[in-house]
Amino acid sequence: MLKKSKKLVLWFDEVSTKDVLLVGGKNASLGEMFSTLTKKGINIPNGFAITSEAYWHFLRENGIDKKLKEIFKQFNPSSLKSLRKTGLAARKAILKAKIPEDLKEEILINYRKLSRKYGDKNTDVAIRSSATAEDSKDASFAGQMETYLNVRNEKEVLSSVVKCISSWFTDRSIAYREEKGVSHLTVALSVGVQKMIRSDLASSGIMFTMDADSGFTGVVLIDSIFGIGELIVKGKITPDEFYVFKPTLKKGYKSIIVKNLGRKTKKYIYGKGGGLKEVNVSAKDQLKLSLTDKEILTLSRWACKIEDHYKFPQDIEWAKDGKTNKLFIVQSRPETVHSPKTGMSYEEYKIQTKKTPILKGIGIGNKIGQGSVEVIDNILEIEEFQKGEVLVTEMTDPDWVPIMRLASAIITNEGSKTCHAAIVSRELGVPCIVGTQNATKILKKGQTVTVDCTSGKVFDGKAKFKIDRYNLKKIPKLPVDIVLNLGAPEAAFKASFLPAQGVGLAREEFIIAEKIRVHPLALYHYDKIKDKKVKAEIDKITFGYKDKKKYFIDELAEGISIIASAFYPKKVILRLSDFKTNEYAALIGGKEFEPEESNPMIGWRGASRYYDKKFKPAFEMECDAIKKARDVFGLKNIWVMVPFCRTVEEGKKVLDLMAKKGLKKGKDGLKVIVMCEIPSNVILAKDFLKIFDGMSIGSNDLTQLTLGMDRDSAQLASVGDERNQAVKDMIAMVIKECKKRKKYIGICGEAPSYFPKFAKFLLDQGIEAISLNPDTVIKTTIALAKKKKK
């Protein structure tokens, strides 16, 4: 019998984070939050913990502690066969055992008490493991042990507790402990019994108080599905995805900077006799987001409060009760992948191939892996997997961990940034691409592939790549702002770790071409489009949007906001759209709205479009998107840059249009600058500077127009060089004029990224900011520092 002084069961309000050794990481965190954060308005379901002392009592009373020692004497960690044999023997020993009477009585007394608290005879509970070594800052144990949901009578509670204890010895849990260096026999398990939330009637999901992929800490990432949240971890469906920007959220802005509709085809609901049942989501509901804006913001505020309380980034599980429509936090633990990394290092993987990728998906992390493909359709086939192979499957779940740690890379059909494959691959440091949809059909057993997580692409064969590693503490500081040229929003969070003072050129073109894909006027005049094929394509891309104009505004605002939030509060200079007619025509529905020009490079582009009555509606939608990013999301660090502005009169027209759309220069700190890329911009610099807040030199166009050449012409490629003296004289003139008038002057052309001597010339002229491509920032900074010393 157990001594009476020992604690078998403790309620959440009796424990805190000081009690990890007694109730495990999960239960200790629930107790801490229940005691402290419910007072701050965060809903947490009540429950109790069966302690680690109860675990040892259970083992010793049945003699299992001795049996386990004998079983693990024969364990060979490098053998999958031995792993399976060991795990099976350990689980059998536990499942055959009986719960000691005193422990059984304690569990039932407290289960009845919990039922009474919720007005039930046999209330529905979740029974989860909580290891005394889990949820530390370097080991999450996410999904390694079993969870039992919708358990709702005394017999099932007792049975589930024993099964939960036995799951401490699942193959995956043993393999995970081996990977993390955690003892199999001296670390104990606690079991949590928590009131269930009826998310089967609503929605549930996961939150991170940082970007799970890059480690950027400025956002809350929420993944959400209909029904009970186990399907997210299992990766059977792609959840809705939301990003909320924390700094402006805390200032009162509704800063939901990203809303992506997932593929929510299935959901878990309550089974009639207990447990869960998988059902289809109706076609109508598949087109709906599983959370309202109000709920997204509420969850995000709660996430910030939890993170502030623990003073550490968190991985949080939440659920919405379909009966009461209330939100609840059901678990929170430290984020274990990025947050332990305290060093100031930066690593760049760069693929060096011109091959066309054979597959695309969501890249997890920024590594590149290579190996021979092994397609595994079923968990029963995992013994076929060999170390160093590329694991290709529909989706992993916790049972796959034993081979995931052996893989050179992982590719799955399904999943999101927070699915099981993504979470575990990050923690194990294995390159991974999820959500490819058809990897198991396209890739063949024995095929050699290169898995590029930096782009989410898979290449046939062994593609060349290189790795550059930098110690950011050793990057010198310069008497000039080094800023970035950025186009792809998905690269922004990672780029934010570079030693840069903001963004000197944020391009809208990539957002429009890759994210929106439809010509803005085709969306504006959607009802007038006669081409049925074009209309069908637009319908497919914009599903869920009755108002096609809103689709353009929302998607452009999101793309802009991701870049602006990554560098907040540093300035982000957003260049207004600068497609040429042939580029606009290539967008879906674009041919109907674009003239054919013999030389689009010097045709209808930039400022001349914005006030033209044909294009003006598109420009107004563009302004609406920028206004949403600044006013709704609170990203006041966005400046606006007007490209290809031939005359001062054009500039005035654009500024007037912007002001009418709520983007008045100077209001709420809005800076509007003009690109200096036409000789007229240089010659009339003083006049342009009377109406604009500064200039950014577009050296590519300034070179072609100064030298009278088309930079798209291969025959003239050798002539078009920014280092030409005429071009340098132009640049020197405009820098001098801007400095004289104390206006902003930077450069966003390609030249400083490729020619260190040219960058040094700019430095000598006293330029305020040099905007570089992300992959050249560190090298150019180091080179400039060396030249400065000389």
mmCIF file of C-alpha atoms in Angstrom, residues 270-428:
data_model
loop_
_atom_site.group_PDB
_atom_site.id
_atom_site.type_symbol
_atom_site.label_atom_id
_atom_site.label_comp_id
_atom_site.label_asym_id
_atom_site.label_seq_id
_atom_site.Cartn_x
_atom_site.Cartn_y
_atom_site.Cartn_z
ATOM 1 C CA TYR A 270 -18.125 12.239 -30.887
ATOM 2 C CA GLY A 271 -18.802 8.533 -31.413
ATOM 3 C CA LYS A 272 -22.049 7.231 -29.947
ATOM 4 C CA GLY A 273 -20.393 4.842 -27.509
ATOM 5 C CA GLY A 274 -17.489 7.162 -26.718
ATOM 6 C CA GLY A 275 -14.305 7.945 -28.615
ATOM 7 C CA LEU A 276 -14.271 9.717 -31.969
ATOM 8 C CA LYS A 277 -15.807 9.184 -35.376
ATOM 9 C CA GLU A 278 -14.490 10.577 -38.676
ATOM 10 C CA VAL A 279 -17.096 12.152 -40.969
ATOM 11 C CA ASN A 280 -17.125 14.261 -44.126
ATOM 12 C CA VAL A 281 -17.405 18.049 -43.994
ATOM 13 C CA SER A 282 -20.196 19.328 -46.231
ATOM 14 C CA ALA A 283 -19.184 20.992 -49.505
ATOM 15 C CA LYS A 284 -20.752 24.233 -48.257
ATOM 16 C CA ASP A 285 -18.747 24.243 -45.014
ATOM 17 C CA GLN A 286 -15.507 23.434 -46.828
ATOM 18 C CA LEU A 287 -15.733 26.898 -48.380
ATOM 19 C CA LYS A 288 -16.137 28.558 -44.972
ATOM 20 C CA LEU A 289 -13.430 29.662 -42.575
ATOM 21 C CA SER A 290 -13.659 27.757 -39.299
ATOM 22 C CA LEU A 291 -13.172 30.897 -37.151
ATOM 23 C CA THR A 292 -14.624 34.410 -37.256
ATOM 24 C CA ASP A 293 -12.367 37.469 -37.145
ATOM 25 C CA LYS A 294 -13.520 38.153 -33.587
ATOM 26 C CA GLU A 295 -12.526 34.632 -32.523
ATOM 27 C CA ILE A 296 -9.157 34.868 -34.275
ATOM 28 C CA LEU A 297 -8.382 38.089 -32.414
ATOM 29 C CA THR A 298 -9.574 36.686 -29.076
ATOM 30 C CA LEU A 299 -7.367 33.607 -29.410
ATOM 31 C CA SER A 300 -4.414 35.771 -30.420
ATOM 32 C CA ARG A 301 -4.830 38.054 -27.407
ATOM 33 C CA TRP A 302 -4.974 34.996 -25.167
ATOM 34 C CA ALA A 303 -1.846 33.607 -26.818
ATOM 35 C CA CYS A 304 -0.011 36.868 -26.106
ATOM 36 C CA LYS A 305 -1.125 36.779 -22.451
ATOM 37 C CA ILE A 306 0.082 33.188 -22.094
ATOM 38 C CA GLU A 307 3.419 34.004 -23.725
ATOM 39 C CA ASP A 308 3.817 37.095 -21.539
ATOM 40 C CA HIS A 309 3.077 35.004 -18.437
ATOM 41 C CA TYR A 310 5.637 32.316 -19.276
ATOM 42 C CA LYS A 311 8.078 34.764 -20.893
ATOM 43 C CA PHE A 312 8.764 32.159 -23.549
ATOM 44 C CA PRO A 313 7.239 31.352 -26.989
ATOM 45 C CA GLN A 314 4.351 28.893 -26.701
ATOM 46 C CA ASP A 315 2.776 26.006 -28.609
ATOM 47 C CA ILE A 316 -0.919 26.119 -27.650
ATOM 48 C CA GLU A 317 -3.969 23.936 -28.277
ATOM 49 C CA TRP A 318 -7.425 25.540 -28.285
ATOM 50 C CA ALA A 319 -11.018 24.463 -28.811
ATOM 51 C CA LYS A 320 -14.380 26.107 -29.398
ATOM 52 C CA ASP A 321 -17.449 24.684 -27.664
ATOM 53 C CA GLY A 322 -20.275 24.286 -30.184
ATOM 54 C CA LYS A 323 -22.929 24.355 -27.460
ATOM 55 C CA THR A 324 -21.890 27.616 -25.797
ATOM 56 C CA ASN A 325 -19.785 29.130 -28.630
ATOM 57 C CA LYS A 326 -17.082 29.827 -26.039
ATOM 58 C CA LEU A 327 -13.366 29.443 -26.762
ATOM 59 C CA PHE A 328 -11.039 27.482 -24.469
ATOM 60 C CA ILE A 329 -7.317 26.856 -24.103
ATOM 61 C CA VAL A 330 -6.756 23.150 -23.452
ATOM 62 C CA GLN A 331 -2.968 23.014 -23.424
ATOM 63 C CA SER A 332 0.162 25.183 -23.655
ATOM 64 C CA ARG A 333 3.805 24.203 -23.766
ATOM 65 C CA PRO A 334 7.113 25.845 -24.693
ATOM 66 C CA GLU A 335 7.939 26.031 -28.400
ATOM 67 C CA THR A 336 10.919 23.694 -28.681
ATOM 68 C CA VAL A 337 12.352 24.180 -32.167
ATOM 69 C CA HIS A 338 13.317 27.832 -32.627
ATOM 70 C CA SER A 339 13.210 29.323 -29.147
ATOM 71 C CA PRO A 340 16.145 27.314 -27.711
ATOM 72 C CA LYS A 341 18.395 28.832 -30.379
ATOM 73 C CA THR A 342 19.945 31.807 -28.687
ATOM 74 C CA GLY A 343 23.003 32.161 -30.934
ATOM 75 C CA MET A 344 23.359 35.016 -33.405
ATOM 76 C CA SER A 345 24.033 32.847 -36.441
ATOM 77 C CA TYR A 346 22.504 32.874 -39.910
ATOM 78 C CA GLU A 347 22.521 29.966 -42.327
ATOM 79 C CA GLU A 348 21.726 30.168 -46.034
ATOM 80 C CA TYR A 349 21.058 27.105 -48.185
ATOM 81 C CA LYS A 350 21.191 27.949 -51.896
ATOM 82 C CA ILE A 351 20.086 25.579 -54.642
ATOM 83 C CA GLN A 352 22.260 25.799 -57.757
ATOM 84 C CA THR A 353 20.223 24.266 -60.533
ATOM 85 C CA LYS A 354 18.199 25.467 -63.512
ATOM 86 C CA LYS A 355 16.180 22.243 -63.579
ATOM 87 C CA THR A 356 12.397 22.428 -63.537
ATOM 88 C CA PRO A 357 11.061 21.042 -60.254
ATOM 89 C CA ILE A 358 9.033 17.846 -60.470
ATOM 90 C CA LEU A 359 6.967 18.612 -57.370
ATOM 91 C CA LYS A 360 5.986 21.572 -55.200
ATOM 92 C CA GLY A 361 4.663 21.896 -51.655
ATOM 93 C CA ILE A 362 5.127 23.761 -48.377
ATOM 94 C CA GLY A 363 8.785 23.832 -47.386
ATOM 95 C CA ILE A 364 9.457 23.349 -43.669
ATOM 96 C CA GLY A 365 12.602 25.119 -42.507
ATOM 97 C CA ASN A 366 15.351 26.220 -44.842
ATOM 98 C CA LYS A 367 17.497 23.140 -45.413
ATOM 99 C CA ILE A 368 18.154 21.018 -48.495
ATOM 100 C CA GLY A 369 18.248 17.224 -48.406
ATOM 101 C CA GLN A 370 19.014 14.500 -50.932
ATOM 102 C CA GLY A 371 18.570 10.767 -51.163
ATOM 103 C CA SER A 372 16.860 7.779 -52.672
ATOM 104 C CA VAL A 373 13.062 7.732 -52.497
ATOM 105 C CA GLU A 374 11.259 5.176 -50.335
ATOM 106 C CA VAL A 375 7.485 5.368 -50.683
ATOM 107 C CA ILE A 376 5.805 4.024 -47.544
ATOM 108 C CA ASP A 377 2.039 3.639 -47.820
ATOM 109 C CA ASN A 378 1.413 2.010 -44.461
ATOM 110 C CA ILE A 379 2.960 2.148 -41.001
ATOM 111 C CA LEU A 380 3.327 -1.641 -41.148
ATOM 112 C CA GLU A 381 5.945 -1.177 -43.903
ATOM 113 C CA ILE A 382 8.331 1.038 -41.939
ATOM 114 C CA GLU A 383 10.879 -1.735 -41.413
ATOM 115 C CA GLU A 384 11.624 -1.469 -45.141
ATOM 116 C CA PHE A 385 12.963 2.056 -44.604
ATOM 117 C CA GLN A 386 16.751 2.512 -44.589
ATOM 118 C CA LYS A 387 18.779 5.291 -43.015
ATOM 119 C CA GLY A 388 19.510 8.160 -45.430
ATOM 120 C CA GLU A 389 16.495 7.556 -47.671
ATOM 121 C CA VAL A 390 13.856 10.165 -48.498
ATOM 122 C CA LEU A 391 10.598 9.216 -46.813
ATOM 123 C CA VAL A 392 7.591 9.767 -49.102
ATOM 124 C CA THR A 393 4.116 9.106 -47.712
ATOM 125 C CA GLU A 394 0.546 10.395 -47.477
ATOM 126 C CA MET A 395 1.190 11.856 -44.011
ATOM 127 C CA THR A 396 3.058 10.856 -40.895
ATOM 128 C CA ASP A 397 1.662 10.524 -37.401
ATOM 129 C CA PRO A 398 3.507 9.925 -34.119
ATOM 130 C CA ASP A 399 4.029 6.225 -34.939
ATOM 131 C CA TRP A 400 6.368 7.241 -37.766
ATOM 132 C CA VAL A 401 8.972 8.915 -35.532
ATOM 133 C CA PRO A 402 11.300 5.854 -35.454
ATOM 134 C CA ILE A 403 12.013 6.203 -39.168
ATOM 135 C CA MET A 404 11.600 9.979 -39.475
ATOM 136 C CA ARG A 405 14.812 10.429 -37.501
ATOM 137 C CA LEU A 406 16.612 8.177 -40.028
ATOM 138 C CA ALA A 407 15.415 10.098 -43.107
ATOM 139 C CA SER A 408 17.559 12.464 -45.176
ATOM 140 C CA ALA A 409 14.317 14.263 -46.055
ATOM 141 C CA ILE A 410 10.548 13.835 -45.746
ATOM 142 C CA ILE A 411 7.857 14.531 -48.372
ATOM 143 C CA THR A 412 4.115 14.179 -47.730
ATOM 144 C CA ASN A 413 0.944 14.555 -49.778
ATOM 145 C CA GLU A 414 -1.024 16.303 -47.054
ATOM 146 C CA GLY A 415 -0.289 18.598 -44.130
ATOM 147 C CA SER A 416 0.424 22.179 -43.128
ATOM 148 C CA LYS A 417 3.125 24.084 -41.242
ATOM 149 C CA THR A 418 1.774 22.713 -37.968
ATOM 150 C CA CYS A 419 1.023 19.098 -38.928
ATOM 151 C CA HIS A 420 2.886 16.223 -37.285
ATOM 152 C CA ALA A 421 5.443 15.850 -40.083
ATOM 153 C CA ALA A 422 6.264 19.568 -39.932
ATOM 154 C CA ILE A 423 6.567 19.747 -36.146
ATOM 155 C CA VAL A 424 8.717 16.638 -35.744
ATOM 156 C CA SER A 425 10.942 17.294 -38.771
ATOM 157 C CA ARG A 426 11.744 20.771 -37.406
ATOM 158 C CA GLU A 427 12.577 19.314 -34.026
ATOM 159 C CA LEU A 428 14.737 16.579 -35.564
#
